[in-house]
mmCIF file of C-alpha atoms and ligand atoms in Angstrom:
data_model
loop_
_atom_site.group_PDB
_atom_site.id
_atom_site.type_symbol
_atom_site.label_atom_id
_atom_site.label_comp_id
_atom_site.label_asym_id
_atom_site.label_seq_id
_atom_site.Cartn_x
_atom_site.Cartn_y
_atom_site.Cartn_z
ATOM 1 C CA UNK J 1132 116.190 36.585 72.591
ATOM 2 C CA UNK J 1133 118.249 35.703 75.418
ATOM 3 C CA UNK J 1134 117.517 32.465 77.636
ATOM 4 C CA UNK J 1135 119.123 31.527 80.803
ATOM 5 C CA UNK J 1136 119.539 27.691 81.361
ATOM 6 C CA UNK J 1137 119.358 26.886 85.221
ATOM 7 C CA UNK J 1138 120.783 23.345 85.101
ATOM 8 C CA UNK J 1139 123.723 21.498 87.474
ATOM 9 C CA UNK J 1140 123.604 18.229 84.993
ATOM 10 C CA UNK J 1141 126.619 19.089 82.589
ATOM 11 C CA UNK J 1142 125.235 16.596 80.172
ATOM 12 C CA UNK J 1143 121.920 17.644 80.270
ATOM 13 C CA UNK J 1144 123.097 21.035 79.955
ATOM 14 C CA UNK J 1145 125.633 20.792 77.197
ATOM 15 C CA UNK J 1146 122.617 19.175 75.345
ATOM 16 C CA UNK J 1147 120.521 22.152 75.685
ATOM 17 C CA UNK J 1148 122.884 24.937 75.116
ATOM 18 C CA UNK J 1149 123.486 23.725 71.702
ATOM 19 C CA UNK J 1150 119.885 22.611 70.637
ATOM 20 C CA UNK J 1151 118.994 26.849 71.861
ATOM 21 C CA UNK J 1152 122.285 28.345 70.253
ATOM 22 C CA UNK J 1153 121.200 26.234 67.053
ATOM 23 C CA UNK J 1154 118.314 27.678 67.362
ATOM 24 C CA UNK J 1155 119.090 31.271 67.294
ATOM 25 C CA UNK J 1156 118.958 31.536 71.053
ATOM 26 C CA UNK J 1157 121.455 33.764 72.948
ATOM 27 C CA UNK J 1158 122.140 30.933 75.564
ATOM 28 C CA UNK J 1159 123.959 31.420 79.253
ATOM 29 C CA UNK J 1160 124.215 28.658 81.143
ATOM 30 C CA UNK J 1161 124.596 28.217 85.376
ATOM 31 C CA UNK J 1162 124.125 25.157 87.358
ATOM 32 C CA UNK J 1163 123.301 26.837 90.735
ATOM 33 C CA UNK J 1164 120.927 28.755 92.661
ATOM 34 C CA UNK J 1165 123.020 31.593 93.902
ATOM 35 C CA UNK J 1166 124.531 32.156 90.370
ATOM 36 C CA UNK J 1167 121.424 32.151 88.730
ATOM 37 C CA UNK J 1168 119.586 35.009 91.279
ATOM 38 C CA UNK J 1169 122.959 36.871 90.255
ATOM 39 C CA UNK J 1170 122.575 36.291 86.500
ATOM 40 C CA UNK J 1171 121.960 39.081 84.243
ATOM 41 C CA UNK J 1172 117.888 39.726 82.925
ATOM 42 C CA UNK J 1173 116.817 37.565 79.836
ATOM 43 C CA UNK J 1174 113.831 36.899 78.262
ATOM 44 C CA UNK J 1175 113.223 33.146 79.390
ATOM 45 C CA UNK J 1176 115.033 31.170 81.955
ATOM 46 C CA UNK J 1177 115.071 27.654 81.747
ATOM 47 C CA UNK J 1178 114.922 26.552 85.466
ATOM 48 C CA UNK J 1179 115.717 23.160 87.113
ATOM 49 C CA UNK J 1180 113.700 22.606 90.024
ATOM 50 C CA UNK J 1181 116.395 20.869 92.348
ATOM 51 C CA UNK J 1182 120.066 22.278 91.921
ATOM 52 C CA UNK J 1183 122.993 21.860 94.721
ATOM 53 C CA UNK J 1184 122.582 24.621 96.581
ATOM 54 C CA UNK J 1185 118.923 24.467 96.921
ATOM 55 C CA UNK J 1186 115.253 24.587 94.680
ATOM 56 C CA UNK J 1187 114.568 26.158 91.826
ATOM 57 C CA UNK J 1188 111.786 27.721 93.924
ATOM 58 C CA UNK J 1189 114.037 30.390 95.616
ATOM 59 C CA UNK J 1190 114.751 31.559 91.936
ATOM 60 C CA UNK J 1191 111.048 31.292 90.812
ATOM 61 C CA UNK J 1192 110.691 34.004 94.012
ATOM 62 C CA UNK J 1193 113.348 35.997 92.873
ATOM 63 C CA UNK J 1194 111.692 36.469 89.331
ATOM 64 C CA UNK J 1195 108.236 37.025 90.359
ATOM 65 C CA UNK J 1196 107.008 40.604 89.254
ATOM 66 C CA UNK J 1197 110.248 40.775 86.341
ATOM 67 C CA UNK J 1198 108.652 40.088 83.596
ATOM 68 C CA UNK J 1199 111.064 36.872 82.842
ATOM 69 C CA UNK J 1200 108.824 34.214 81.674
ATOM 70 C CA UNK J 1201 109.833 30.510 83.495
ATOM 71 C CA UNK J 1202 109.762 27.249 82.671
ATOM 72 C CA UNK J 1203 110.458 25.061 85.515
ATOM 73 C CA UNK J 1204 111.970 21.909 84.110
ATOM 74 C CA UNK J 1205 111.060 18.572 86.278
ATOM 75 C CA UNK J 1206 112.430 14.920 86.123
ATOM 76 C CA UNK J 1207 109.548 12.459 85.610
ATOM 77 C CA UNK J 1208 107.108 11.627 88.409
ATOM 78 C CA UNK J 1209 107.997 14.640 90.796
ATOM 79 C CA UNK J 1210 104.864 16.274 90.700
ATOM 80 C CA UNK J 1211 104.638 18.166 93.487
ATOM 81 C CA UNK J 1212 107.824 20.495 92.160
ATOM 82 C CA UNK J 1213 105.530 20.855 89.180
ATOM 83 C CA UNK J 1214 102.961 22.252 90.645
ATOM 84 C CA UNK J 1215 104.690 24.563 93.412
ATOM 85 C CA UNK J 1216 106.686 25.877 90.859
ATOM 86 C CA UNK J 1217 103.430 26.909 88.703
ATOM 87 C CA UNK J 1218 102.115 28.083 91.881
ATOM 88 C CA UNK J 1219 105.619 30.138 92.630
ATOM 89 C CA UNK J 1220 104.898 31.732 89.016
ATOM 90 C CA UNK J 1221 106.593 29.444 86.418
ATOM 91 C CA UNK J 1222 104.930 29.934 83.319
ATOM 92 C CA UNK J 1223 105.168 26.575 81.864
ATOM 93 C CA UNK J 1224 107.352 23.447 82.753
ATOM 94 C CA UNK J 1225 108.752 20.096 80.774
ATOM 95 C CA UNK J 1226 109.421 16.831 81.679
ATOM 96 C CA UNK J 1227 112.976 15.190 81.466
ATOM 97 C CA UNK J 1228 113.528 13.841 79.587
ATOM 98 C CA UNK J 1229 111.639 16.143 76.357
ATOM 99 C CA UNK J 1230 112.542 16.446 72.851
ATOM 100 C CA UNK J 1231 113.852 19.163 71.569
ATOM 101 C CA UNK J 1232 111.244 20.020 69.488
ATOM 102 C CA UNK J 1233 108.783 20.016 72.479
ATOM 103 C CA UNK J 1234 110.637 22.534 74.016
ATOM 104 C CA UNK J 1235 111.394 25.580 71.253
ATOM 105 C CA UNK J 1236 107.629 25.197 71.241
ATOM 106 C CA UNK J 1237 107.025 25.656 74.653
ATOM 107 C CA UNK J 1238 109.772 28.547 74.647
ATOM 108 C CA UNK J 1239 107.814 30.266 71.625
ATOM 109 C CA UNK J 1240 104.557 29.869 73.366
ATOM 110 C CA UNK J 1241 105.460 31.556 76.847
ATOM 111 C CA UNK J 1242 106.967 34.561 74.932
ATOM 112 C CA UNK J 1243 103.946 35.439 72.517
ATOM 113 C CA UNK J 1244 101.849 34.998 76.376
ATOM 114 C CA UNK J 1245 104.570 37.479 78.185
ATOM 115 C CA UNK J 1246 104.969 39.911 75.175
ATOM 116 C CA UNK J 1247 101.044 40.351 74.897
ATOM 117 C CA UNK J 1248 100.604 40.831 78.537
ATOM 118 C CA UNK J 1249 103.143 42.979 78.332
ATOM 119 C CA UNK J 1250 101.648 45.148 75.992
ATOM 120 C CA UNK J 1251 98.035 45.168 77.595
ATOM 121 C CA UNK J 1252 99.765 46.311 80.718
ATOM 122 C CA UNK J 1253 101.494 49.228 79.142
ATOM 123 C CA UNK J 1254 98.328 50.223 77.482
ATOM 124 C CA UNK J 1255 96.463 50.453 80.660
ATOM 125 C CA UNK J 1256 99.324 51.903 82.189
ATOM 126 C CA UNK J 1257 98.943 55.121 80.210
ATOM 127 C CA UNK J 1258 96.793 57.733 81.386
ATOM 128 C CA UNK J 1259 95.829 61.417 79.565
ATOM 129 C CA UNK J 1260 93.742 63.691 81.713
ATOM 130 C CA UNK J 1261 93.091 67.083 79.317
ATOM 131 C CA UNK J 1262 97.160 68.037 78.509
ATOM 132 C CA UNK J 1263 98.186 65.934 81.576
ATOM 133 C CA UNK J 1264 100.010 62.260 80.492
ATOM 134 C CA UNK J 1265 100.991 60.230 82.513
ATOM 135 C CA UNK J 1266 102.950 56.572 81.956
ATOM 136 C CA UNK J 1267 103.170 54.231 85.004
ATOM 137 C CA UNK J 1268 105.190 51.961 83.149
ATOM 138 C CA UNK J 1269 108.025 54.460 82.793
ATOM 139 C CA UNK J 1270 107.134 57.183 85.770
ATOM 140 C CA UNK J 1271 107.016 59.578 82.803
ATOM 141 C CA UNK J 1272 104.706 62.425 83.062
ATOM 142 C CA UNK J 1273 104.506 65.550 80.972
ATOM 143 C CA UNK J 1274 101.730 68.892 80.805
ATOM 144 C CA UNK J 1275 101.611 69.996 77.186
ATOM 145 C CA UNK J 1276 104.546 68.356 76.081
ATOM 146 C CA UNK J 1277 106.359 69.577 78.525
ATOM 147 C CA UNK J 1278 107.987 67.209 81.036
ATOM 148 C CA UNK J 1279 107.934 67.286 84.775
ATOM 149 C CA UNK J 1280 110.232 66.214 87.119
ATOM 150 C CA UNK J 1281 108.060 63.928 90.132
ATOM 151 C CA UNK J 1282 109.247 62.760 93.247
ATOM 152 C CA UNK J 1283 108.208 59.027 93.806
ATOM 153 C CA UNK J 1284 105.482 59.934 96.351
ATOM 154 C CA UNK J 1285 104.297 63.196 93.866
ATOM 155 C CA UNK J 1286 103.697 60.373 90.973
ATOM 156 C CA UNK J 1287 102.340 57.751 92.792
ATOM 157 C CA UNK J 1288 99.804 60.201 94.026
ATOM 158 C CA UNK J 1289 99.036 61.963 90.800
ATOM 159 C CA UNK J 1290 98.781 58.727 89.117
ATOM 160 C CA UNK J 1291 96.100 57.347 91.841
ATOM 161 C CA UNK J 1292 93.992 60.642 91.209
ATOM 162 C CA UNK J 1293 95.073 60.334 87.175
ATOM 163 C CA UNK J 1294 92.973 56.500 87.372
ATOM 164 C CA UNK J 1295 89.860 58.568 88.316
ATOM 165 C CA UNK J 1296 89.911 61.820 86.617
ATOM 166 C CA UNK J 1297 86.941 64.009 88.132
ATOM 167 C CA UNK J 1298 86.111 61.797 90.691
ATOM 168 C CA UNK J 1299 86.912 62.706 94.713
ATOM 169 C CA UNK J 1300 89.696 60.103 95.702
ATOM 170 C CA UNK J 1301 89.647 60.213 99.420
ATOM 171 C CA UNK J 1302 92.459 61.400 101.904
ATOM 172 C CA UNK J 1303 91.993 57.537 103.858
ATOM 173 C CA UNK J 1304 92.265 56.153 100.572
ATOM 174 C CA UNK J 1305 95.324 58.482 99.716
ATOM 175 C CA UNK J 1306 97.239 57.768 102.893
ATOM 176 C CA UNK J 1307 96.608 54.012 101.496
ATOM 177 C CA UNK J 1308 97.668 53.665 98.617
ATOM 178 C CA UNK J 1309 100.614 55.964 98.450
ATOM 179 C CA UNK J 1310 101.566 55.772 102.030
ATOM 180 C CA UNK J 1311 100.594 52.569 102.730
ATOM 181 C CA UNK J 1312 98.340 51.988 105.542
ATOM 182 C CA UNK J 1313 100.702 50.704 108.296
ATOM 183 C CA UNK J 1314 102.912 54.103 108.286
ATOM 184 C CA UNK J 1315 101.374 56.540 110.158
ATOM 185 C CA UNK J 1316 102.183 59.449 108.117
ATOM 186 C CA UNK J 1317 101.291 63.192 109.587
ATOM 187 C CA UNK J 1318 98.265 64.513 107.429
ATOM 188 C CA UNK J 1319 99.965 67.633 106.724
ATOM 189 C CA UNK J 1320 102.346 65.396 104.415
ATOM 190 C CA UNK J 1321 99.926 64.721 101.992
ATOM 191 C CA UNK J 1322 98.822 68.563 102.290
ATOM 192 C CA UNK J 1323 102.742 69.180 101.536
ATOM 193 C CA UNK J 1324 102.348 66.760 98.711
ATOM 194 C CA UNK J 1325 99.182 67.907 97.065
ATOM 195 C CA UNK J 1326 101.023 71.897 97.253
ATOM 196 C CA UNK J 1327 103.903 70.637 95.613
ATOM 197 C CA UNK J 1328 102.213 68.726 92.986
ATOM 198 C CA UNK J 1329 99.767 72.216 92.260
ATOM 199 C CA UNK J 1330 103.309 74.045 91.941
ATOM 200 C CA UNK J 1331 104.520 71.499 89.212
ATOM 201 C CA UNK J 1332 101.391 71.663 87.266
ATOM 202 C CA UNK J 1333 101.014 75.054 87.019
ATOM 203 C CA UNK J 1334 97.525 75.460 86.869
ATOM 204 C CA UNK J 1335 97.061 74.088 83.605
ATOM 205 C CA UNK J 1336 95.824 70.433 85.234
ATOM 206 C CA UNK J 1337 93.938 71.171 88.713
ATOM 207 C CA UNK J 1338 93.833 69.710 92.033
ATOM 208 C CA UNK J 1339 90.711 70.346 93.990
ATOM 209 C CA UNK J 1340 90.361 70.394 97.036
ATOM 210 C CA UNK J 1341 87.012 68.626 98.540
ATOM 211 C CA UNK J 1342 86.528 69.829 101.942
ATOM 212 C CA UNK J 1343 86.558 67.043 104.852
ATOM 213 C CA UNK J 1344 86.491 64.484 102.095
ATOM 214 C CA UNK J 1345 89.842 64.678 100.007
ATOM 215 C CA UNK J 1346 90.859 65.599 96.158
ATOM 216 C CA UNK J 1347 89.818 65.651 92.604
ATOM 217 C CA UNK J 1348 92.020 66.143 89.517
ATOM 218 C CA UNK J 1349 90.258 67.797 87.039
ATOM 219 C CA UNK J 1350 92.304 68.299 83.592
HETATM 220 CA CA1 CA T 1103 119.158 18.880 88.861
#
């Protein structure tokens, strides 16, 4: 398990670094803001709210939607950085000064949270419609074994009809999700889309056509 401390205090950091490598923690430690947005992906970072070069917020922001769990360390009384940072997405936060006993706790608690949610997402991300399957979590998708290779906009469209097999996902809805509402795409794209996507499955997985309405993926 690797864990990034986010600290500027060399004492304070020093301090940590050991108690985590003595704990079987693969440890990296930065003291600033800009070096810790540029810092390599591990499992937990440690992250002190007010560094030189700015708040620990501007990191939070940076991590949202990665999967890094946080735990936004505080010094005693500042509340408010406590609970922006939970509201920026920290998982969990200590107060300085904490024992180290408090914290491996903490640190074991936020990964058996992250690593479960983890795995509920990548259950729900997988999708089987007859021989089609389809894995949002790693843009996989395969007909009978046999994998096919998916432009960006071809998955995210067969995945949004994959979510609701036999059911008529509108064009509006469509142009939506996969095009997002605020581009005005030319209708014939998604035609262009929906013939390419026919091509790949080869008939073995169907796209229907619903006149005036939109399409249905029938497996
Ligand atoms: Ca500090």
């Amino acid at each position: 398990m690797r864990i990034l401390v986010v600290e500027d205090d060399d004492r304070v950091a020093r301090g940590l670094v050991t108690a985590l490598r003595h704990a079987g923690y693969d440890v990296h430690r930065v003291g600033t803001v800009a070096d810790a947005v540029s810092a390599p992906p591990v499992d937990v970072v440690l992250l002190d709210m007010g560094l030189p070069d700015g708040s620990g917020l501007e990191v939070l922001r940076r991590l949202r939607d990665s999967g890094t769990a946080v735990i936004a360390v505080t010094a005693r009384g500042e509340e408010r950085d406590r609970v922006l940072g939970l509201r920026a997405g920290a998982d969990d936060y200590v107060v300085k000064p904490f024992g180290t006993a408090e914290l491996l706790a903490r640190i074991e608690a936020v990964l058996r949270r992250t690593r479960k949610a983890r795995a509920e997402v990548s259950d729900a991300e997988a999708v089987e419609v007859g021989p089609l399957k389809l894995d949002s979590a790693t843009r996989a998708v395969s007909v009978q074994g046999r994998e096919l290779a998916l432009t960006r906009k071809e998955f995210d469209l067969l995945a949004l009809l994959a979510a609701r097999p036999g059911q008529v996902v509108s064009r509006d809805l469509i142009m939506d999700q996969v095009w997002q509402a605020s581009y005005e795409a030319p209708t014939r794209t998604l035609d262009t889309h929906v013939a390419a996507l026919r091509g790949k499955l080869g008939g073995l997985v169907r796209i229907e056509t619903v006149r005036g309405v939109g399409y249905r993926l029938v497996g």
